[in-house]
Tab-separated table of C-alpha atoms and ligand atoms in Angstrom:
chain	number	residue	atom	x	y	z
A	1	UNK	CA	14.172	23.301	-25.093
A	2	UNK	CA	14.883	22.174	-21.432
A	3	UNK	CA	14.968	18.684	-20.517
A	4	UNK	CA	15.004	17.652	-17.097
A	5	UNK	CA	17.302	14.689	-15.544
A	6	UNK	CA	14.667	12.158	-14.550
A	7	UNK	CA	16.049	9.207	-13.825
A	8	UNK	CA	15.769	7.011	-16.978
A	9	UNK	CA	14.220	4.058	-15.130
A	10	UNK	CA	11.654	6.291	-14.280
A	11	UNK	CA	10.737	7.277	-17.815
A	12	UNK	CA	7.978	5.115	-18.652
A	13	UNK	CA	6.317	4.826	-14.782
A	14	UNK	CA	3.090	6.435	-14.190
A	15	UNK	CA	1.494	7.340	-10.930
A	16	UNK	CA	-0.379	4.859	-8.795
A	17	UNK	CA	-3.759	5.279	-10.237
A	18	UNK	CA	-7.033	4.073	-8.630
A	19	UNK	CA	-9.735	5.682	-10.314
A	20	UNK	CA	-11.389	8.676	-8.254
A	21	UNK	CA	-14.180	8.718	-9.757
A	22	UNK	CA	-17.406	10.264	-8.283
A	23	UNK	CA	-19.840	7.761	-7.707
A	24	UNK	CA	-23.119	6.441	-6.023
A	25	UNK	CA	-21.553	3.390	-4.713
A	26	UNK	CA	-17.943	3.036	-4.451
A	27	UNK	CA	-16.462	-0.342	-3.619
A	28	UNK	CA	-13.054	-0.063	-4.846
A	29	UNK	CA	-10.526	0.500	-2.646
A	30	UNK	CA	-11.743	-1.595	0.121
A	31	UNK	CA	-12.465	1.249	2.563
A	32	UNK	CA	-14.918	1.160	5.628
A	33	UNK	CA	-18.484	2.361	4.140
A	34	UNK	CA	-19.631	3.978	7.398
A	35	UNK	CA	-18.453	7.667	7.800
A	36	UNK	CA	-17.794	8.498	11.384
A	37	UNK	CA	-20.514	9.256	13.723
A	38	UNK	CA	-21.216	12.756	15.419
A	39	UNK	CA	-20.347	11.901	18.752
A	40	UNK	CA	-16.485	10.963	17.400
A	41	UNK	CA	-16.413	14.086	15.256
A	42	UNK	CA	-17.315	16.060	17.995
A	43	UNK	CA	-14.230	15.102	19.884
A	44	UNK	CA	-12.263	14.973	17.180
A	45	UNK	CA	-13.199	18.742	16.494
A	46	UNK	CA	-11.554	19.220	19.867
A	47	UNK	CA	-8.273	17.297	19.750
A	48	UNK	CA	-7.611	18.994	16.524
A	49	UNK	CA	-7.859	22.282	17.763
A	50	UNK	CA	-6.020	21.706	20.930
A	51	UNK	CA	-3.370	20.508	18.709
A	52	UNK	CA	-3.785	23.304	16.343
A	53	UNK	CA	-3.162	26.140	19.235
A	54	UNK	CA	0.389	24.453	19.560
A	55	UNK	CA	0.724	24.426	15.721
A	56	UNK	CA	3.942	26.993	16.230
A	57	UNK	CA	5.562	23.854	17.927
A	58	UNK	CA	7.299	20.759	16.158
A	59	UNK	CA	5.074	17.531	17.371
A	60	UNK	CA	5.884	14.844	19.402
A	61	UNK	CA	8.774	13.501	17.167
A	62	UNK	CA	8.367	10.248	18.438
A	63	UNK	CA	4.566	10.035	19.696
A	64	UNK	CA	4.763	8.509	22.598
A	65	UNK	CA	1.154	8.725	23.616
A	66	UNK	CA	0.379	7.677	20.223
A	67	UNK	CA	2.417	4.584	20.642
A	68	UNK	CA	0.690	3.700	23.897
A	69	UNK	CA	-2.693	3.716	22.283
A	70	UNK	CA	-1.579	1.591	19.569
A	71	UNK	CA	-0.274	-1.125	21.977
A	72	UNK	CA	-3.313	-1.086	23.603
A	73	UNK	CA	-5.217	-1.522	20.849
A	74	UNK	CA	-3.633	-4.567	19.245
A	75	UNK	CA	-3.348	-6.084	22.549
A	76	UNK	CA	-7.365	-6.086	23.006
A	77	UNK	CA	-7.659	-6.745	18.740
A	78	UNK	CA	-5.590	-9.684	19.309
A	79	UNK	CA	-4.501	-10.549	22.538
A	80	UNK	CA	-0.592	-9.668	22.197
A	81	UNK	CA	0.969	-7.632	24.292
A	82	UNK	CA	3.919	-5.637	22.858
A	83	UNK	CA	5.667	-2.823	24.340
A	84	UNK	CA	4.886	1.109	23.251
A	85	UNK	CA	8.380	0.766	22.246
A	86	UNK	CA	7.779	-1.727	19.706
A	87	UNK	CA	5.349	-0.109	17.572
A	88	UNK	CA	6.229	2.302	14.765
A	89	UNK	CA	3.946	4.511	13.221
A	90	UNK	CA	3.903	6.728	9.823
A	91	UNK	CA	1.803	8.621	7.239
A	92	UNK	CA	-0.373	5.444	5.834
A	93	UNK	CA	0.820	1.683	5.706
A	94	UNK	CA	2.533	2.622	2.616
A	95	UNK	CA	4.831	4.849	4.179
A	96	UNK	CA	5.815	2.146	6.809
A	97	UNK	CA	6.696	0.130	4.087
A	98	UNK	CA	8.564	2.605	2.457
A	99	UNK	CA	10.335	2.832	5.799
A	100	UNK	CA	10.870	-0.739	6.145
A	101	UNK	CA	12.772	-1.338	2.295
A	102	UNK	CA	14.863	2.024	2.681
A	103	UNK	CA	16.100	0.694	5.694
A	104	UNK	CA	16.427	-3.339	4.964
A	105	UNK	CA	16.766	-3.288	1.204
A	106	UNK	CA	17.691	-0.965	-1.123
A	107	UNK	CA	20.639	-1.334	-4.116
A	108	UNK	CA	21.828	-4.572	-4.415
A	109	UNK	CA	19.290	-5.622	-2.236
A	110	UNK	CA	15.753	-8.371	-3.104
A	111	UNK	CA	12.215	-7.719	-1.949
A	112	UNK	CA	10.257	-11.314	-3.022
A	113	UNK	CA	6.563	-11.691	-2.701
A	114	UNK	CA	3.815	-14.007	-4.046
A	115	UNK	CA	1.473	-12.484	-6.902
A	116	UNK	CA	-1.256	-12.122	-7.093
A	117	UNK	CA	-0.845	-9.308	-4.020
A	118	UNK	CA	-1.008	-5.953	-3.439
A	119	UNK	CA	-0.179	-3.604	-6.816
A	120	UNK	CA	2.155	-1.239	-4.539
A	121	UNK	CA	4.646	-3.761	-3.205
A	122	UNK	CA	6.609	-3.472	-6.660
A	123	UNK	CA	6.358	0.229	-6.822
A	124	UNK	CA	7.887	0.685	-3.032
A	125	UNK	CA	10.581	-1.448	-4.670
A	126	UNK	CA	10.874	0.353	-7.106
A	127	UNK	CA	11.110	3.701	-5.346
A	128	UNK	CA	14.001	2.125	-2.971
A	129	UNK	CA	16.158	0.884	-5.837
A	130	UNK	CA	15.851	-2.426	-4.520
A	131	UNK	CA	15.432	-5.756	-6.956
A	132	UNK	CA	12.016	-6.876	-7.126
A	133	UNK	CA	10.786	-10.926	-7.094
A	134	UNK	CA	7.772	-12.194	-7.243
A	135	UNK	CA	7.021	-16.047	-6.978
A	136	UNK	CA	3.824	-17.815	-7.833
A	137	UNK	CA	0.556	-18.580	-5.157
A	138	UNK	CA	-1.298	-21.467	-6.480
A	139	UNK	CA	-4.520	-21.576	-8.151
A	140	UNK	CA	-6.809	-21.194	-5.048
A	141	UNK	CA	-4.219	-18.443	-4.564
A	142	UNK	CA	-2.252	-19.450	-1.310
A	143	UNK	CA	1.661	-19.746	-1.258
A	144	UNK	CA	3.176	-23.371	-1.493
A	145	UNK	CA	5.933	-23.375	1.260
A	146	UNK	CA	8.125	-25.497	0.016
A	147	UNK	CA	7.795	-23.529	-3.365
A	148	UNK	CA	8.700	-20.380	-0.644
A	149	UNK	CA	10.738	-21.655	0.943
A	150	UNK	CA	13.333	-22.948	-2.668
A	151	UNK	CA	12.262	-19.025	-3.937
A	152	UNK	CA	13.830	-17.638	-0.580
A	153	UNK	CA	16.946	-20.136	-0.256
A	154	UNK	CA	17.666	-19.203	-4.212
A	155	UNK	CA	16.563	-15.216	-3.927
A	156	UNK	CA	18.645	-14.081	-0.498
A	157	UNK	CA	15.915	-11.675	-0.057
A	158	UNK	CA	16.400	-8.419	1.802
A	159	UNK	CA	12.694	-8.583	2.777
A	160	UNK	CA	9.778	-10.644	1.879
A	161	UNK	CA	6.402	-8.823	1.612
A	162	UNK	CA	3.398	-11.205	2.745
A	163	UNK	CA	-0.217	-9.457	2.852
A	164	UNK	CA	-1.877	-11.779	4.869
A	165	UNK	CA	-5.119	-11.269	4.252
A	166	UNK	CA	-3.914	-10.667	0.921
A	167	UNK	CA	-5.361	-8.036	-1.644
A	168	UNK	CA	-6.684	-8.661	-4.089
A	169	UNK	CA	-7.357	-12.219	-3.456
A	170	UNK	CA	-8.329	-12.402	0.383
A	171	UNK	CA	-6.041	-15.358	0.999
A	172	UNK	CA	-5.185	-14.973	4.529
A	173	UNK	CA	-1.745	-17.348	6.079
A	174	UNK	CA	-2.481	-20.012	8.783
A	175	UNK	CA	-0.161	-20.024	11.351
A	176	UNK	CA	1.969	-23.153	10.076
A	177	UNK	CA	2.291	-21.689	6.698
A	178	UNK	CA	3.810	-18.197	8.307
A	179	UNK	CA	6.142	-20.245	10.744
A	180	UNK	CA	7.616	-22.216	7.741
A	181	UNK	CA	8.372	-18.955	5.767
A	182	UNK	CA	10.160	-17.137	9.324
A	183	UNK	CA	11.724	-20.443	10.246
A	184	UNK	CA	13.491	-20.492	6.113
A	185	UNK	CA	14.126	-16.493	6.356
A	186	UNK	CA	15.803	-16.867	9.986
A	187	UNK	CA	19.177	-17.047	7.874
A	188	UNK	CA	18.940	-16.134	4.554
A	189	UNK	CA	19.173	-12.240	4.445
A	190	UNK	CA	22.027	-11.041	1.394
A	191	UNK	CA	25.696	-11.460	2.303
A	192	UNK	CA	26.749	-8.380	4.581
A	193	UNK	CA	30.416	-9.212	4.647
A	194	UNK	CA	30.122	-11.002	8.216
A	195	UNK	CA	30.443	-14.197	9.031
A	196	UNK	CA	26.608	-15.372	9.920
A	197	UNK	CA	24.258	-14.375	7.903
A	198	UNK	CA	21.557	-11.971	8.221
A	199	UNK	CA	17.406	-13.121	8.369
A	200	UNK	CA	15.697	-11.621	6.020
A	201	UNK	CA	12.974	-9.350	7.131
A	202	UNK	CA	9.759	-10.975	6.875
A	203	UNK	CA	6.784	-8.092	6.461
A	204	UNK	CA	2.895	-9.359	7.764
A	205	UNK	CA	1.087	-6.884	5.795
A	206	UNK	CA	-2.554	-7.205	8.188
A	207	UNK	CA	-4.327	-4.295	6.508
A	208	UNK	CA	-7.669	-6.181	6.592
A	209	UNK	CA	-6.971	-8.507	9.971
A	210	UNK	CA	-9.558	-6.595	11.869
A	211	UNK	CA	-11.786	-8.759	8.895
A	212	UNK	CA	-9.671	-12.418	9.571
A	213	UNK	CA	-12.411	-14.989	10.320
A	214	UNK	CA	-12.550	-17.218	12.978
A	215	UNK	CA	-9.579	-19.161	13.713
A	216	UNK	CA	-7.671	-17.381	11.621
A	217	UNK	CA	-4.013	-16.248	13.496
A	218	UNK	CA	-2.471	-12.754	13.118
A	219	UNK	CA	1.038	-13.023	12.464
A	220	UNK	CA	1.349	-10.938	15.941
A	221	UNK	CA	1.673	-14.073	18.125
A	222	UNK	CA	4.761	-15.172	16.537
A	223	UNK	CA	6.420	-11.484	16.674
A	224	UNK	CA	8.358	-12.618	20.135
A	225	UNK	CA	9.472	-15.871	18.992
A	226	UNK	CA	10.626	-14.177	15.598
A	227	UNK	CA	13.030	-11.011	15.888
A	228	UNK	CA	12.912	-10.852	12.019
A	229	UNK	CA	9.367	-10.823	11.968
A	230	UNK	CA	7.068	-7.254	11.179
A	231	UNK	CA	3.728	-6.874	11.361
A	232	UNK	CA	2.028	-3.870	9.511
A	233	UNK	CA	-1.448	-2.737	10.336
A	234	UNK	CA	-3.641	0.619	9.543
A	235	UNK	CA	-6.241	2.765	9.976
A	236	UNK	CA	-7.194	2.975	6.671
A	237	UNK	CA	-9.743	-0.171	6.683
A	238	UNK	CA	-11.740	-1.772	9.424
A	239	UNK	CA	-10.794	1.677	11.242
A	240	UNK	CA	-12.758	3.944	9.010
A	241	UNK	CA	-10.123	6.302	8.798
A	242	UNK	CA	-8.737	6.428	5.145
A	243	UNK	CA	-8.039	9.938	4.958
A	244	UNK	CA	-6.022	10.449	8.229
A	245	UNK	CA	-2.939	7.884	6.537
A	246	UNK	CA	-1.779	6.410	10.010
A	247	UNK	CA	-0.323	2.935	9.721
A	248	UNK	CA	1.820	1.306	12.375
A	249	UNK	CA	4.114	-1.951	12.498
A	250	UNK	CA	4.906	-4.306	15.712
A	251	UNK	CA	8.332	-5.523	15.409
A	252	UNK	CA	11.235	-6.028	17.604
A	253	UNK	CA	13.318	-3.035	19.214
A	254	UNK	CA	15.623	-3.701	16.485
A	255	UNK	CA	13.487	-2.886	13.503
A	256	UNK	CA	12.229	0.128	15.415
A	257	UNK	CA	15.819	1.552	15.873
A	258	UNK	CA	16.642	1.242	12.273
A	259	UNK	CA	13.144	2.605	10.537
A	260	UNK	CA	13.847	5.543	13.249
A	261	UNK	CA	17.069	6.328	11.552
A	262	UNK	CA	15.184	6.678	7.914
A	263	UNK	CA	12.067	8.870	8.604
A	264	UNK	CA	11.908	12.290	8.124
A	265	UNK	CA	12.204	14.439	11.137
A	266	UNK	CA	8.450	15.078	12.700
A	267	UNK	CA	7.534	12.754	9.633
A	268	UNK	CA	3.657	12.962	11.822
A	269	UNK	CA	2.082	15.937	12.285
A	270	UNK	CA	0.287	16.658	15.694
A	271	UNK	CA	-2.941	16.772	14.181
A	272	UNK	CA	-2.373	13.664	12.847
A	273	UNK	CA	-1.141	11.875	16.017
A	274	UNK	CA	-3.705	13.633	18.604
A	275	UNK	CA	-7.168	12.434	15.568
A	276	UNK	CA	-5.229	8.792	15.731
A	277	UNK	CA	-5.665	8.892	19.736
A	278	UNK	CA	-9.462	10.261	19.029
A	279	UNK	CA	-10.585	7.360	16.785
A	280	UNK	CA	-8.743	5.097	18.703
A	281	UNK	CA	-10.818	5.687	21.875
A	282	UNK	CA	-13.869	5.329	19.583
A	283	UNK	CA	-12.905	1.950	18.506
A	284	UNK	CA	-16.367	0.180	20.417
A	285	UNK	CA	-18.584	0.809	16.999
A	286	UNK	CA	-16.638	-0.360	15.105
A	287	UNK	CA	-16.949	-3.882	16.009
A	288	UNK	CA	-20.263	-3.729	15.424
A	289	UNK	CA	-19.235	-2.433	11.662
A	290	UNK	CA	-16.761	-5.505	11.643
A	291	UNK	CA	-18.944	-7.968	12.905
A	292	UNK	CA	-21.455	-6.734	10.489
A	293	UNK	CA	-19.083	-6.479	7.260
A	294	UNK	CA	-17.824	-10.105	7.868
A	295	UNK	CA	-21.547	-11.267	7.697
A	296	UNK	CA	-22.191	-9.489	4.506
A	297	UNK	CA	-19.115	-10.488	2.642
A	298	UNK	CA	-19.369	-13.932	3.825
A	299	UNK	CA	-23.703	-13.585	2.060
A	300	UNK	CA	-22.427	-11.643	-0.545
A	301	UNK	CA	-19.998	-14.717	-1.758
A	302	UNK	CA	-22.604	-17.111	-1.046
A	303	UNK	CA	-24.488	-15.172	-3.189
A	304	UNK	CA	-22.329	-14.970	-6.100
A	305	UNK	CA	-21.354	-18.478	-6.186
A	306	UNK	CA	-25.433	-19.302	-5.935
A	307	UNK	CA	-25.059	-17.384	-9.186
A	308	UNK	CA	-22.368	-19.835	-10.710
A	309	UNK	CA	-18.923	-17.394	-10.262
A	310	UNK	CA	-16.223	-18.162	-8.813
A	311	UNK	CA	-15.535	-16.155	-5.360
A	312	UNK	CA	-11.595	-16.410	-3.319
A	313	UNK	CA	-11.970	-17.593	0.168
A	314	UNK	CA	-11.433	-13.984	2.117
A	315	UNK	CA	-10.612	-13.132	5.175
A	316	UNK	CA	-10.860	-9.404	4.315
A	317	UNK	CA	-14.013	-6.532	3.298
A	318	UNK	CA	-13.442	-7.672	-0.659
A	319	UNK	CA	-14.079	-10.588	-2.505
A	320	UNK	CA	-12.556	-11.826	-5.735
A	321	UNK	CA	-14.427	-12.853	-8.051
A	322	UNK	CA	-15.258	-14.213	-11.591
A	323	UNK	CA	-14.123	-15.185	-13.976
A	324	UNK	CA	-14.838	-13.380	-17.078
A	325	UNK	CA	-14.374	-13.665	-20.638
A	326	UNK	CA	-14.100	-9.841	-20.620
A	327	UNK	CA	-14.040	-8.635	-17.380
A	328	UNK	CA	-13.506	-5.010	-18.239
A	329	UNK	CA	-16.745	-4.804	-20.130
A	330	UNK	CA	-18.309	-6.253	-16.677
A	331	UNK	CA	-16.465	-3.486	-14.882
A	332	UNK	CA	-17.769	-0.721	-17.581
A	333	UNK	CA	-21.150	-1.717	-17.287
A	334	UNK	CA	-21.280	-1.838	-13.400
A	335	UNK	CA	-19.913	1.700	-14.135
A	336	UNK	CA	-22.178	2.720	-15.966
A	337	UNK	CA	-24.652	1.712	-13.662
A	338	UNK	CA	-23.550	3.640	-10.824
A	339	UNK	CA	-21.475	1.000	-8.952
A	340	UNK	CA	-17.346	1.679	-8.619
A	341	UNK	CA	-15.097	-1.690	-8.394
A	342	UNK	CA	-11.900	-2.328	-9.140
A	343	UNK	CA	-10.674	-4.385	-12.577
A	344	UNK	CA	-7.390	-6.024	-10.621
A	345	UNK	CA	-5.890	-9.408	-10.048
A	346	UNK	CA	-5.457	-12.008	-12.752
A	347	UNK	CA	-7.386	-11.980	-15.729
A	348	UNK	CA	-10.739	-12.477	-15.788
A	349	UNK	CA	-11.507	-11.856	-12.070
A	350	UNK	CA	-12.737	-8.367	-10.582
A	351	UNK	CA	-12.456	-6.961	-6.980
A	352	UNK	CA	-15.611	-5.636	-4.972
A	353	UNK	CA	-15.332	-4.240	-1.485
A	354	UNK	CA	-17.881	-4.603	1.098
A	355	UNK	CA	-20.134	-1.913	1.634
A	356	UNK	CA	-23.283	-1.075	3.186
A	357	UNK	CA	-26.203	-3.307	3.078
A	358	UNK	CA	-28.004	-0.769	0.293
A	359	UNK	CA	-24.493	-0.592	-1.582
A	360	UNK	CA	-23.801	-4.617	-1.357
A	361	UNK	CA	-27.262	-5.056	-3.295
A	362	UNK	CA	-26.966	-2.296	-5.536
A	363	UNK	CA	-23.891	-4.285	-6.822
A	364	UNK	CA	-25.964	-7.518	-6.742
A	365	UNK	CA	-28.727	-5.685	-8.902
A	366	UNK	CA	-26.259	-3.804	-11.356
A	367	UNK	CA	-24.275	-7.284	-12.267
A	368	UNK	CA	-27.772	-9.110	-12.639
A	369	UNK	CA	-27.608	-6.402	-15.470
A	370	UNK	CA	-24.157	-6.754	-16.740
A	371	UNK	CA	-24.262	-10.374	-16.939
B	401	PLP	C1	-5.532	-0.941	1.422
B	401	PLP	C2	-3.487	-1.621	1.567
B	401	PLP	C3	-3.033	-0.727	2.775
B	401	PLP	C4	-3.577	0.185	3.520
B	401	PLP	O1	-2.513	1.392	2.954
B	401	PLP	P1	-2.668	2.697	3.762
B	401	PLP	O2	-1.187	3.426	3.088
B	401	PLP	O3	-2.446	2.305	5.009
B	401	PLP	O4	-3.585	3.338	3.291
B	401	PLP	C5	-2.049	-1.832	2.702
B	401	PLP	N1	-1.722	-2.984	2.225
B	401	PLP	C6	-2.433	-3.607	1.590
B	401	PLP	C7	-2.225	-5.125	0.846
B	401	PLP	C8	-3.998	-3.090	1.451
B	401	PLP	O5	-5.018	-3.248	0.665
């Protein structure tokens, strides 16, 4: 029998697998519950058709027009204008993270994060042969900045990954916390043979930023002061385009130059670029959807608390709630009632995405029965 030379360190690994089940109410992967409207669909069809008319040619490798549109969107959303040359995009923010770790982490280097956090981060570290280290979060899922500073000084990470708002807890970092970590990371990077120590790259994953509550800052506001800061965003969540696969980052020119080295040639298809630009141009309806989802989130959190449950304060489009002596039984009972949520996070907790008003009501009804 033939054996394949699969890398031994991967032998016991299984592929990423949030269950993709066909259920009436899918509240498990934090998608925007509203499909594209008819206007957007018509424009997507036209733009995809135009892109397809040049399908024999390679796409714009540097996706200049899309970067400009993303920069304009960020300026509008956060009030921070970042030049288009300081924007980078890829097939989902998961490819952005891979680019960052390929360029800055790797064998002999450390990636540091604070758990509980996004379950994909250790996989990105594994796939780039980087060492993965987690520091703790407090009981309320916030980051203890003093403990973080100590971890940074001790571990000398090449890259620090901070999801804000964090998944699966919904916790956002305050400005002072971000500054504390960025200051601690200014010269804490790995030994690279030069007399001056490099920084640790601090990646703030803002996949859920559009859902943040009033007063919660975006790390975009800190980019100009911290050349070792990177903000990543995605069109998979608030933008309602998870199937498009478009993630992006804003950072210093040095960061963009570095990821350009490791990207695969022509990694963003012409169809992806064209459809992303159309979706960005149609952002007006999103504002209403995001406002509606934020309100529904706060109402749902209150309802769960009224039922005697704990709910982590959330700046995202999901809630982490609990605690249950047997969370799997609750998850299963919901599934049997056609409601799929996510069994994730610390023992005893469950995560539910905010859906349409009908979906949220179906979730509450099913939960009432399940408990
Ligand atoms: C959903 C999510 C993303 C988005 O990933 P994409 O590859 O852009 O779909 C990124 N980070 C976190 C923490 C997420 O929860």
